[in-house]
Short mmCIF file of C-alpha atoms in Angstrom, two decimals:
data_model
loop_
_atom_site.label_atom_id
_atom_site.label_comp_id
_atom_site.label_asym_id
_atom_site.label_seq_id
_atom_site.Cartn_x
_atom_site.Cartn_y
_atom_site.Cartn_z
CA MET F 1 -35.46 3.47 23.97
CA ILE F 2 -38.00 0.66 24.14
CA ALA F 3 -39.82 2.22 21.21
CA LEU F 4 -36.63 2.30 19.18
CA LEU F 5 -35.89 -1.31 20.06
CA MET F 6 -39.39 -2.41 19.07
CA ARG F 7 -39.13 -0.43 15.83
CA ASP F 8 -35.84 -2.08 14.89
CA LEU F 9 -37.14 -5.51 15.77
CA ARG F 10 -40.31 -5.02 13.76
CA LEU F 11 -38.35 -3.69 10.78
CA SER F 12 -35.98 -6.62 10.68
CA LEU F 13 -38.86 -9.08 11.08
CA ARG F 14 -40.91 -7.61 8.28
CA ALA F 15 -38.27 -6.46 5.81
CA GLY F 16 -38.10 -9.43 3.45
CA GLY F 17 -35.99 -12.30 4.64
CA GLY F 18 -33.48 -10.35 6.68
CA PHE F 19 -34.40 -12.21 9.81
CA GLY F 20 -34.16 -15.80 8.65
CA LEU F 21 -31.23 -15.15 6.31
CA GLY F 22 -28.60 -15.43 9.02
CA LEU F 23 -30.08 -18.68 10.28
CA ALA F 24 -30.28 -20.17 6.80
CA PHE F 25 -26.67 -19.16 6.19
CA PHE F 26 -25.63 -20.78 9.47
CA LEU F 27 -27.38 -23.99 8.40
CA ILE F 28 -25.73 -23.94 4.96
CA VAL F 29 -22.23 -23.39 6.36
CA THR F 30 -22.69 -26.26 8.81
CA VAL F 31 -24.00 -28.58 6.13
CA MET F 32 -21.11 -27.69 3.80
CA VAL F 33 -18.46 -28.68 6.35
CA PRO F 34 -18.95 -32.49 6.11
CA PHE F 35 -18.91 -32.17 2.33
CA SER F 36 -15.55 -30.45 2.44
CA VAL F 37 -13.77 -32.46 5.18
CA GLY F 38 -15.43 -35.84 4.64
CA PRO F 39 -18.06 -37.71 6.62
CA GLN F 40 -15.85 -39.39 9.29
CA SER F 41 -17.90 -38.83 12.42
CA SER F 42 -14.92 -38.82 14.81
CA LEU F 43 -13.26 -36.00 12.92
CA LEU F 44 -16.53 -34.07 12.73
CA ALA F 45 -17.07 -34.49 16.48
CA GLU F 46 -13.62 -33.05 17.10
CA ILE F 47 -14.08 -29.94 14.97
CA ALA F 48 -17.81 -29.42 15.69
CA PRO F 49 -17.45 -26.71 18.38
CA GLY F 50 -15.09 -24.69 16.20
CA VAL F 51 -17.27 -25.08 13.10
CA LEU F 52 -20.38 -23.98 15.01
CA TRP F 53 -18.54 -20.92 16.27
CA LEU F 54 -17.17 -20.03 12.84
CA GLY F 55 -20.61 -20.49 11.27
CA ALA F 56 -22.22 -18.26 13.88
CA LEU F 57 -19.55 -15.62 13.32
CA LEU F 58 -20.00 -15.63 9.54
CA ALA F 59 -23.78 -15.50 9.83
CA CYS F 60 -23.43 -12.55 12.18
CA LEU F 61 -21.05 -10.82 9.76
CA LEU F 62 -23.48 -11.32 6.90
CA SER F 63 -26.26 -9.34 8.55
CA LEU F 64 -24.09 -6.40 9.66
CA ASP F 65 -24.39 -4.74 6.28
CA ARG F 66 -28.08 -4.01 6.85
CA LEU F 67 -27.64 -2.89 10.45
CA LEU F 68 -27.28 0.84 9.79
CA ALA F 69 -27.27 1.13 6.00
CA LEU F 70 -31.07 1.09 5.61
CA ASP F 71 -31.58 3.81 8.21
CA TRP F 72 -28.80 5.78 6.55
CA GLU F 73 -30.39 5.56 3.13
CA ASP F 74 -33.87 6.74 4.12
CA GLY F 75 -32.53 9.44 6.42
CA SER F 76 -33.93 8.09 9.67
CA LEU F 77 -30.40 7.88 11.03
CA ASP F 78 -30.18 11.70 10.88
CA LEU F 79 -33.41 11.92 12.83
CA LEU F 80 -32.16 9.44 15.41
CA ALA F 81 -28.95 11.43 15.76
CA THR F 82 -30.83 14.68 16.42
CA ALA F 83 -33.31 12.97 18.78
CA PRO F 84 -32.98 13.67 22.53
CA LEU F 85 -31.65 10.15 23.05
CA PRO F 86 -27.82 10.19 23.13
CA LEU F 87 -26.29 8.58 20.04
CA GLU F 88 -24.37 6.17 22.27
CA SER F 89 -27.66 4.71 23.54
CA THR F 90 -29.10 4.59 20.04
CA VAL F 91 -26.12 2.59 18.85
CA THR F 92 -26.37 0.23 21.84
CA ILE F 93 -30.06 -0.34 21.18
CA LYS F 94 -29.33 -1.06 17.53
CA ALA F 95 -26.68 -3.58 18.55
CA LEU F 96 -29.16 -5.17 20.97
CA ALA F 97 -31.80 -5.41 18.22
CA HIS F 98 -29.20 -6.99 15.96
CA TRP F 99 -28.33 -9.51 18.67
CA ILE F 100 -31.97 -10.42 19.30
CA THR F 101 -32.65 -10.96 15.60
CA THR F 102 -29.33 -12.62 14.69
CA GLY F 103 -27.34 -13.74 17.72
CA LEU F 104 -30.14 -15.25 19.77
CA PRO F 105 -31.58 -17.42 16.95
CA LEU F 106 -28.03 -18.65 16.23
CA VAL F 107 -27.61 -19.64 19.88
CA LEU F 108 -30.91 -21.53 19.78
CA ALA F 109 -30.11 -23.21 16.47
CA ALA F 110 -26.59 -24.28 17.46
CA PRO F 111 -27.59 -27.47 19.37
CA VAL F 112 -29.74 -28.64 16.46
CA LEU F 113 -26.86 -28.17 14.05
CA GLY F 114 -24.58 -29.84 16.61
CA VAL F 115 -26.47 -33.06 15.91
CA LEU F 116 -25.49 -32.82 12.23
CA LEU F 117 -21.84 -32.53 13.22
CA ASN F 118 -21.95 -35.34 15.76
CA LEU F 119 -21.13 -32.98 18.64
CA PRO F 120 -20.19 -34.92 21.82
CA THR F 121 -22.96 -34.87 24.42
CA PRO F 122 -21.34 -32.60 27.06
CA GLY F 123 -20.59 -30.15 24.26
CA TYR F 124 -24.22 -29.04 23.75
CA THR F 125 -24.42 -27.04 26.96
CA TRP F 126 -21.04 -25.46 26.43
CA VAL F 127 -21.66 -24.46 22.82
CA VAL F 128 -24.88 -22.74 23.87
CA VAL F 129 -23.28 -21.09 26.91
CA SER F 130 -20.24 -19.87 24.96
CA LEU F 131 -22.38 -18.52 22.11
CA LEU F 132 -24.73 -16.85 24.57
CA LEU F 133 -21.76 -15.13 26.19
CA GLY F 134 -19.89 -14.34 22.98
CA THR F 135 -22.47 -13.30 20.37
CA PRO F 136 -23.33 -9.98 22.13
CA ALA F 137 -19.69 -8.98 21.65
CA LEU F 138 -19.94 -9.93 17.97
CA SER F 139 -22.98 -7.68 17.60
CA VAL F 140 -21.39 -4.71 19.38
CA ILE F 141 -18.11 -4.99 17.47
CA GLY F 142 -20.06 -5.41 14.26
CA THR F 143 -22.05 -2.27 14.98
CA PHE F 144 -18.78 -0.39 15.22
CA GLY F 145 -17.75 -1.76 11.83
CA ALA F 146 -21.13 -0.89 10.33
CA ALA F 147 -20.86 2.65 11.72
CA LEU F 148 -17.40 3.02 10.15
CA THR F 149 -18.55 2.01 6.68
CA VAL F 150 -22.10 3.39 6.70
CA GLY F 151 -21.41 6.24 4.28
CA LEU F 152 -19.74 4.07 1.67
CA LYS F 153 -21.35 2.89 -1.53
CA ARG F 154 -20.11 -0.68 -1.37
CA GLY F 155 -19.12 -1.03 2.24
CA GLY F 156 -19.95 -4.72 2.61
CA LEU F 157 -16.63 -6.23 1.65
CA LEU F 158 -14.65 -3.56 3.45
CA LEU F 159 -16.84 -4.13 6.49
CA SER F 160 -15.78 -7.79 6.65
CA LEU F 161 -12.12 -6.86 6.24
CA LEU F 162 -12.35 -4.36 9.11
CA VAL F 163 -14.45 -6.45 11.48
CA MET F 164 -12.76 -9.86 11.06
CA PRO F 165 -9.49 -8.96 12.86
CA LEU F 166 -11.55 -7.41 15.67
CA TYR F 167 -13.43 -10.69 16.06
CA VAL F 168 -10.24 -12.69 16.67
CA PRO F 169 -10.13 -12.55 20.51
CA THR F 170 -13.85 -13.32 20.85
CA LEU F 171 -13.57 -16.23 18.45
CA ILE F 172 -10.51 -17.65 20.20
CA PHE F 173 -12.04 -17.64 23.67
CA GLY F 174 -15.54 -18.58 22.53
CA ALA F 175 -14.40 -21.56 20.50
CA GLU F 176 -12.00 -22.52 23.28
CA VAL F 177 -14.85 -22.68 25.83
CA ALA F 178 -16.90 -24.85 23.48
CA ARG F 179 -13.96 -27.08 22.58
CA ARG F 180 -12.87 -27.64 26.15
CA GLY F 181 -16.44 -28.20 27.26
CA ALA F 182 -16.99 -30.79 24.54
CA ILE F 183 -14.03 -32.91 25.64
CA GLY F 184 -14.76 -32.42 29.32
CA MET F 185 -11.93 -30.07 30.23
CA ASP F 186 -12.10 -27.16 32.66
CA THR F 187 -13.67 -24.13 30.95
CA HIS F 188 -13.27 -21.63 33.75
CA THR F 189 -10.47 -19.40 32.43
CA PRO F 190 -11.54 -18.95 28.79
CA MET F 191 -15.11 -18.39 29.92
CA LEU F 192 -14.06 -15.57 32.23
CA MET F 193 -12.00 -14.04 29.41
CA LEU F 194 -14.92 -14.34 26.99
CA ALA F 195 -17.31 -12.72 29.47
CA GLY F 196 -14.73 -10.00 30.10
CA ILE F 197 -14.37 -9.23 26.39
CA THR F 198 -18.14 -9.07 25.97
CA ALA F 199 -18.63 -6.84 29.02
CA ALA F 200 -15.80 -4.50 28.01
CA SER F 201 -17.03 -4.29 24.40
CA ILE F 202 -20.56 -3.44 25.50
CA ALA F 203 -19.26 -0.84 27.94
CA LEU F 204 -16.75 0.92 25.68
CA LEU F 205 -17.39 0.32 21.99
CA PRO F 206 -20.71 2.26 21.74
CA PHE F 207 -18.71 5.42 22.41
CA ALA F 208 -16.41 4.67 19.49
CA SER F 209 -19.38 3.73 17.27
CA ALA F 210 -21.24 6.92 18.15
CA ALA F 211 -18.13 9.04 17.52
CA VAL F 212 -17.63 7.42 14.13
CA LEU F 213 -21.31 7.80 13.27
CA ARG F 214 -21.18 11.51 14.11
CA VAL F 215 -18.26 11.93 11.70
CA ASN F 216 -20.18 10.07 9.00
CA LEU F 217 -23.31 12.17 9.54
CA ARG F 218 -21.41 15.46 9.48
CA MET E 1 10.02 26.01 17.91
CA SER E 2 7.27 23.63 18.85
CA PHE E 3 5.84 20.44 17.48
CA TRP E 4 2.61 22.23 16.63
CA GLU E 5 4.31 24.53 14.14
CA TYR E 6 4.74 21.49 11.90
CA ALA E 7 0.99 21.34 11.43
CA ASN E 8 1.84 23.86 8.74
CA PRO E 9 2.60 21.63 5.74
CA LYS E 10 5.01 24.16 4.25
CA LYS E 11 7.10 24.30 7.38
CA PHE E 12 7.05 20.52 7.60
CA LEU E 13 8.17 20.18 3.99
CA THR E 14 11.04 22.67 4.18
CA THR E 15 12.36 21.19 7.42
CA THR E 16 12.15 17.56 6.35
CA GLU E 17 13.64 18.35 2.97
CA ARG E 18 16.70 19.75 4.69
CA MET E 19 16.92 16.54 6.74
CA MET E 20 16.23 14.08 3.92
CA PRO E 21 19.76 13.73 2.38
CA PHE E 22 21.24 13.16 5.82
CA LEU E 23 18.54 10.63 6.71
CA TRP E 24 18.85 8.66 3.45
CA LEU E 25 22.64 8.61 3.71
CA THR E 26 22.91 7.49 7.35
CA SER E 27 20.06 4.98 7.21
CA GLY E 28 21.37 3.49 3.96
CA THR E 29 24.90 3.25 5.31
CA LEU E 30 23.82 1.74 8.61
CA VAL E 31 21.57 -0.87 6.98
CA ALA E 32 24.25 -1.76 4.41
CA VAL E 33 27.05 -1.96 6.99
CA GLY E 34 24.88 -3.90 9.43
CA LEU E 35 23.69 -6.43 6.86
CA ILE E 36 27.10 -6.96 5.24
CA TRP E 37 28.77 -7.25 8.64
CA GLY E 38 26.02 -9.59 9.80
CA PHE E 39 25.94 -11.79 6.71
CA PHE E 40 29.63 -12.12 5.90
CA PHE E 41 31.69 -11.28 8.97
CA THR E 42 29.98 -13.17 11.79
CA PRO E 43 30.76 -16.77 12.72
CA ASP E 44 28.20 -19.52 12.13
CA ASP E 45 26.14 -20.38 15.16
CA TYR E 46 27.12 -23.70 16.77
CA ARG E 47 23.52 -24.83 16.86
CA GLN E 48 21.82 -23.17 13.94
CA GLY E 49 24.66 -22.87 11.45
CA SER E 50 24.51 -20.02 8.98
CA THR E 51 20.72 -19.79 9.03
CA VAL E 52 20.92 -17.67 12.16
CA LYS E 53 22.09 -14.77 10.03
CA ILE E 54 18.61 -14.01 8.79
CA ILE E 55 18.12 -12.51 12.25
CA PHE E 56 19.71 -9.31 10.91
CA LEU E 57 16.78 -8.79 8.59
CA HIS E 58 14.06 -10.51 10.57
CA VAL E 59 14.33 -8.81 13.95
CA PRO E 60 14.65 -5.19 12.74
CA ALA E 61 11.75 -5.67 10.31
CA ALA E 62 9.54 -7.16 13.02
CA MET E 63 10.43 -4.40 15.44
CA THR E 64 9.74 -1.69 12.87
CA ALA E 65 6.39 -3.29 12.00
CA ILE E 66 5.19 -3.13 15.62
CA ASN E 67 6.59 0.32 16.33
CA CYS E 68 5.02 1.60 13.12
CA TRP E 69 1.58 0.73 14.50
CA VAL E 70 2.48 2.48 17.77
CA MET E 71 3.54 5.54 15.80
CA MET E 72 0.24 5.47 13.89
CA LEU E 73 -1.61 5.24 17.20
CA VAL E 74 0.20 8.31 18.53
CA THR E 75 -0.30 10.35 15.36
CA SER E 76 -3.97 9.34 15.25
CA LEU E 77 -4.41 10.55 18.83
CA VAL E 78 -2.69 13.82 17.96
CA TRP E 79 -5.08 14.24 15.01
CA ILE E 80 -8.18 13.53 17.12
CA VAL E 81 -7.14 15.85 19.94
CA ARG E 82 -5.57 18.75 18.07
CA ARG E 83 -6.52 18.40 14.38
CA HIS E 84 -2.86 18.34 13.40
CA HIS E 85 -3.19 17.76 9.64
CA VAL E 86 0.35 16.60 8.98
CA SER E 87 -0.06 14.10 11.79
CA ALA E 88 -3.04 12.45 10.10
CA LEU E 89 -1.15 12.30 6.81
CA ALA E 90 1.89 10.80 8.55
CA ALA E 91 -0.31 8.01 9.93
CA ARG E 92 -1.60 7.34 6.44
CA ALA E 93 1.92 7.43 5.01
CA ALA E 94 3.22 5.00 7.64
CA ALA E 95 0.62 2.24 7.11
CA PRO E 96 2.03 0.72 3.90
CA ILE E 97 5.55 0.81 5.36
CA GLY E 98 4.32 -1.11 8.39
CA ALA E 99 2.50 -3.60 6.18
CA VAL E 100 5.62 -4.23 4.10
CA MET E 101 7.73 -4.64 7.23
CA THR E 102 5.21 -7.18 8.54
CA VAL E 103 5.45 -9.12 5.30
CA ILE E 104 9.26 -9.03 5.42
CA ALA E 105 9.19 -10.31 9.00
CA LEU E 106 6.74 -13.08 8.09
CA ILE E 107 8.67 -14.19 5.00
CA THR E 108 12.11 -14.12 6.64
CA GLY E 109 10.55 -15.92 9.59
CA ALA E 110 9.26 -18.64 7.27
CA ILE E 111 12.66 -18.95 5.58
CA TRP E 112 14.29 -19.18 8.98
CA GLY E 113 11.66 -21.50 10.38
CA GLN E 114 11.87 -24.03 7.58
CA PRO E 115 15.35 -25.40 8.39
CA MET E 116 15.01 -24.74 12.15
CA TRP E 117 11.56 -26.04 12.97
CA GLY E 118 11.11 -28.11 9.83
CA THR E 119 8.06 -26.13 8.80
CA TRP E 120 7.31 -22.95 6.87
CA TRP E 121 4.44 -22.01 9.08
CA GLU E 122 3.44 -22.87 12.59
CA TRP E 123 0.36 -21.61 14.43
CA ASP E 124 2.66 -20.25 17.07
CA PRO E 125 1.44 -17.24 19.11
CA ARG E 126 4.06 -14.86 17.80
CA LEU E 127 3.57 -15.80 14.16
CA THR E 128 -0.19 -15.72 14.42
CA SER E 129 -0.33 -12.32 16.05
CA PHE E 130 1.90 -10.97 13.29
CA LEU E 131 -0.50 -12.27 10.69
CA ILE E 132 -3.34 -10.53 12.55
CA LEU E 133 -1.28 -7.33 12.65
CA PHE E 134 -0.93 -7.60 8.87
CA LEU E 135 -4.73 -7.90 8.55
CA PHE E 136 -5.11 -4.77 10.67
CA TYR E 137 -2.77 -2.88 8.32
CA LEU E 138 -4.78 -4.07 5.31
CA GLY E 139 -8.09 -2.95 6.83
CA TYR E 140 -6.64 0.40 7.85
CA MET E 141 -5.29 1.12 4.37
CA ALA E 142 -8.50 -0.05 2.71
CA LEU E 143 -10.56 2.33 4.84
CA TRP E 144 -8.31 5.26 3.89
CA GLU E 145 -8.70 4.41 0.22
CA ALA E 146 -12.47 4.00 0.40
CA ILE E 147 -13.36 7.47 1.66
CA ASP E 148 -13.17 10.52 -0.57
CA ASN E 149 -13.27 13.35 1.95
CA PRO E 150 -9.77 13.45 3.51
CA ASP E 151 -10.91 14.87 6.87
CA THR E 152 -13.64 12.25 7.27
CA ALA E 153 -11.17 9.56 6.28
CA ALA E 154 -8.65 10.83 8.83
CA ASP E 155 -11.29 10.85 11.57
CA LEU E 156 -12.57 7.36 10.83
CA THR E 157 -9.17 5.75 10.42
CA SER E 158 -7.98 7.37 13.64
CA VAL E 159 -10.84 5.81 15.59
CA LEU E 160 -10.22 2.50 13.82
CA CYS E 161 -6.56 2.73 14.82
CA LEU E 162 -7.49 3.33 18.49
CA VAL E 163 -10.02 0.50 18.63
CA GLY E 164 -7.75 -1.73 16.57
CA SER E 165 -4.84 -1.17 18.94
CA VAL E 166 -6.87 -2.41 21.89
CA PHE E 167 -8.03 -5.46 19.96
CA ALA E 168 -4.55 -6.12 18.55
CA LEU E 169 -3.18 -6.17 22.07
CA LEU E 170 -6.04 -8.39 23.16
CA SER E 171 -5.41 -10.80 20.27
CA ARG E 172 -1.74 -10.90 21.16
CA TYR E 173 -2.56 -12.33 24.58
CA ALA E 174 -5.57 -14.34 23.43
CA VAL E 175 -3.39 -16.07 20.86
CA ASN E 176 -0.82 -16.79 23.56
CA PHE E 177 -3.48 -18.50 25.59
CA TRP E 178 -4.94 -20.31 22.59
CA ASN E 179 -1.81 -22.17 21.68
CA GLN E 180 -0.04 -22.34 25.01
CA GLY E 181 1.86 -25.56 25.60
CA LEU E 182 1.30 -26.96 22.15
CA HIS E 183 4.44 -25.76 20.40
CA GLN E 184 7.36 -25.62 22.75
CA GLY E 185 9.69 -25.30 19.77
CA ALA E 186 8.48 -21.74 19.45
CA SER E 187 10.29 -20.69 22.61
CA LEU E 188 13.27 -20.48 20.30
CA SER E 189 12.19 -16.97 19.46
CA LEU E 190 11.82 -16.13 23.12
CA ASP E 191 15.31 -17.00 24.32
CA LYS E 192 16.83 -15.38 21.26
CA LYS E 193 17.64 -12.25 23.23
CA GLU E 194 19.44 -14.18 25.94
CA ASN E 195 21.23 -16.47 23.54
CA VAL E 196 22.65 -13.91 21.18
CA ALA E 197 26.42 -13.67 21.59
CA ASP E 198 28.34 -10.42 21.25
CA ALA E 199 29.51 -11.38 17.79
CA PHE E 200 25.88 -11.26 16.68
CA SER E 201 24.52 -8.48 18.82
CA ASN E 202 26.80 -5.70 17.55
CA PRO E 203 25.80 -5.92 13.85
CA LEU E 204 22.23 -6.44 15.03
CA TYR E 205 22.30 -3.11 16.85
CA VAL E 206 23.66 -1.44 13.73
CA CYS E 207 20.82 -2.98 11.71
CA LEU E 208 18.21 -1.90 14.24
CA ALA E 209 19.48 1.70 14.21
CA GLY E 210 19.53 1.61 10.42
CA PHE E 211 15.95 0.37 10.20
CA VAL E 212 14.72 3.01 12.67
CA LEU E 213 16.33 5.78 10.60
CA LEU E 214 15.11 4.22 7.37
CA PHE E 215 11.59 4.15 8.77
CA ILE E 216 11.78 7.82 9.75
CA ALA E 217 13.14 8.72 6.31
CA LEU E 218 10.38 6.77 4.53
CA VAL E 219 7.64 8.29 6.70
CA PHE E 220 8.92 11.83 6.07
CA TYR E 221 9.24 11.13 2.36
CA ARG E 222 5.78 9.60 2.01
CA THR E 223 4.18 12.30 4.14
CA GLY E 224 5.72 14.88 1.82
CA THR E 225 4.24 13.00 -1.12
CA GLU E 226 0.82 12.96 0.55
CA ILE E 227 0.99 16.72 1.16
CA ARG E 228 1.92 17.36 -2.48
CA ALA E 229 -0.81 15.05 -3.75
CA ARG E 230 -3.30 17.02 -1.69
CA ARG E 231 -2.00 20.30 -3.10
CA ILE E 232 -2.36 19.03 -6.65
CA LYS E 233 -5.93 18.01 -5.86
CA ALA E 234 -6.66 21.49 -4.48
CA LEU E 235 -5.11 23.16 -7.55
CA LEU E 236 -7.10 20.97 -9.92
CA ALA E 237 -10.29 21.74 -8.04
CA ARG E 238 -9.56 25.45 -8.24
CA GLU E 239 -8.93 25.14 -11.97
CA ARG E 240 -12.27 23.42 -12.46
CA ILE E 241 -14.15 26.25 -10.79
CA GLY E 242 -12.16 28.64 -12.97
CA ALA E 243 -10.98 30.85 -10.14
#
């Protein structure tokens, strides 16, 4: 399992630009927001937590396409499926690798981009905490979407259409934690819900992803 | 006679074809009677005036839209567990009906909401979750269209339907939480059930029954079409091989 994780990490680091692409996209989305809503700093401060969450979500979505497609094309996915490791674990490891290469950098970059959006001071901690709790769910749900569309020629657009509605609960609670934290409200309830969604997704969705992948590999 | 016999498409077709005229006739009559009764023979509401009458289209459409997803969930489960082919095709046939019903509910809701709440759209929990339901229908249909092999498509969409149901339910409550206490005006749709007087409820029941039957008729009809489309495909394939 460790070997598989290291392999996926190394592949995404070395395969041209895949690693930094999500981060660059996150930066671009954040920079575009003031251009589209205007430079009033009070307005930006108000919407900053939501914008950071939306940017992180879109950046995550962008990289899902490559998650399984490359392994599918060169046939290594067939080998992984016939390996002694259960497919459920393989899928979980792949989601973990995706999170380490996409989710974690986004979490680390969020405070820096918060400065650009004039994020209120108490908001920094909460944006990081909410993203740290929520992005694993985004990766796991995204892996399910990638597994659904892996056999398709142009699955990218369809992938977004399928995954977006599934992201709704995570986005609601994640952005709510960040928003409430930024204005100094109690974040207890949405944070528990967010953690619950993440835990349940990690526990259950790999089974669905593996089932779907088996159908696609048949 | 058992439910599993209808996995045979021929048996399904002959049985539903015998039922179709009856289904079309009763559902058509019920919807027509319910709507005409509702629109022209009920008094105006003391608070909402004549706009309340859109309820006769809005509520049945919304109910059908939700129950359609439930029906797709059940038929998907049946397909996964027992490989009941007609069941998978029925789920596929139902999706566009559900999507259209969702759109009808959203549009009539907007038409109703404009004079009542003074706005076409409000980010109210109920409205928002319906919009999300519509997105789920779109994704489901798109996945069916994208895959060539019908068995693979049935498998994948079934799993999507299962996972999607959980997340749809989750969104329903997440959305409730998200906008709680911001739009009290929305509770209008909540006390509707309690507020409806007898004069309104009777035609509403007729409409609901009509929509349920209409939904069944449409699903049977479209499933039949799906079966025939598959047969044509099989015949064409056989012709190509020259057998």
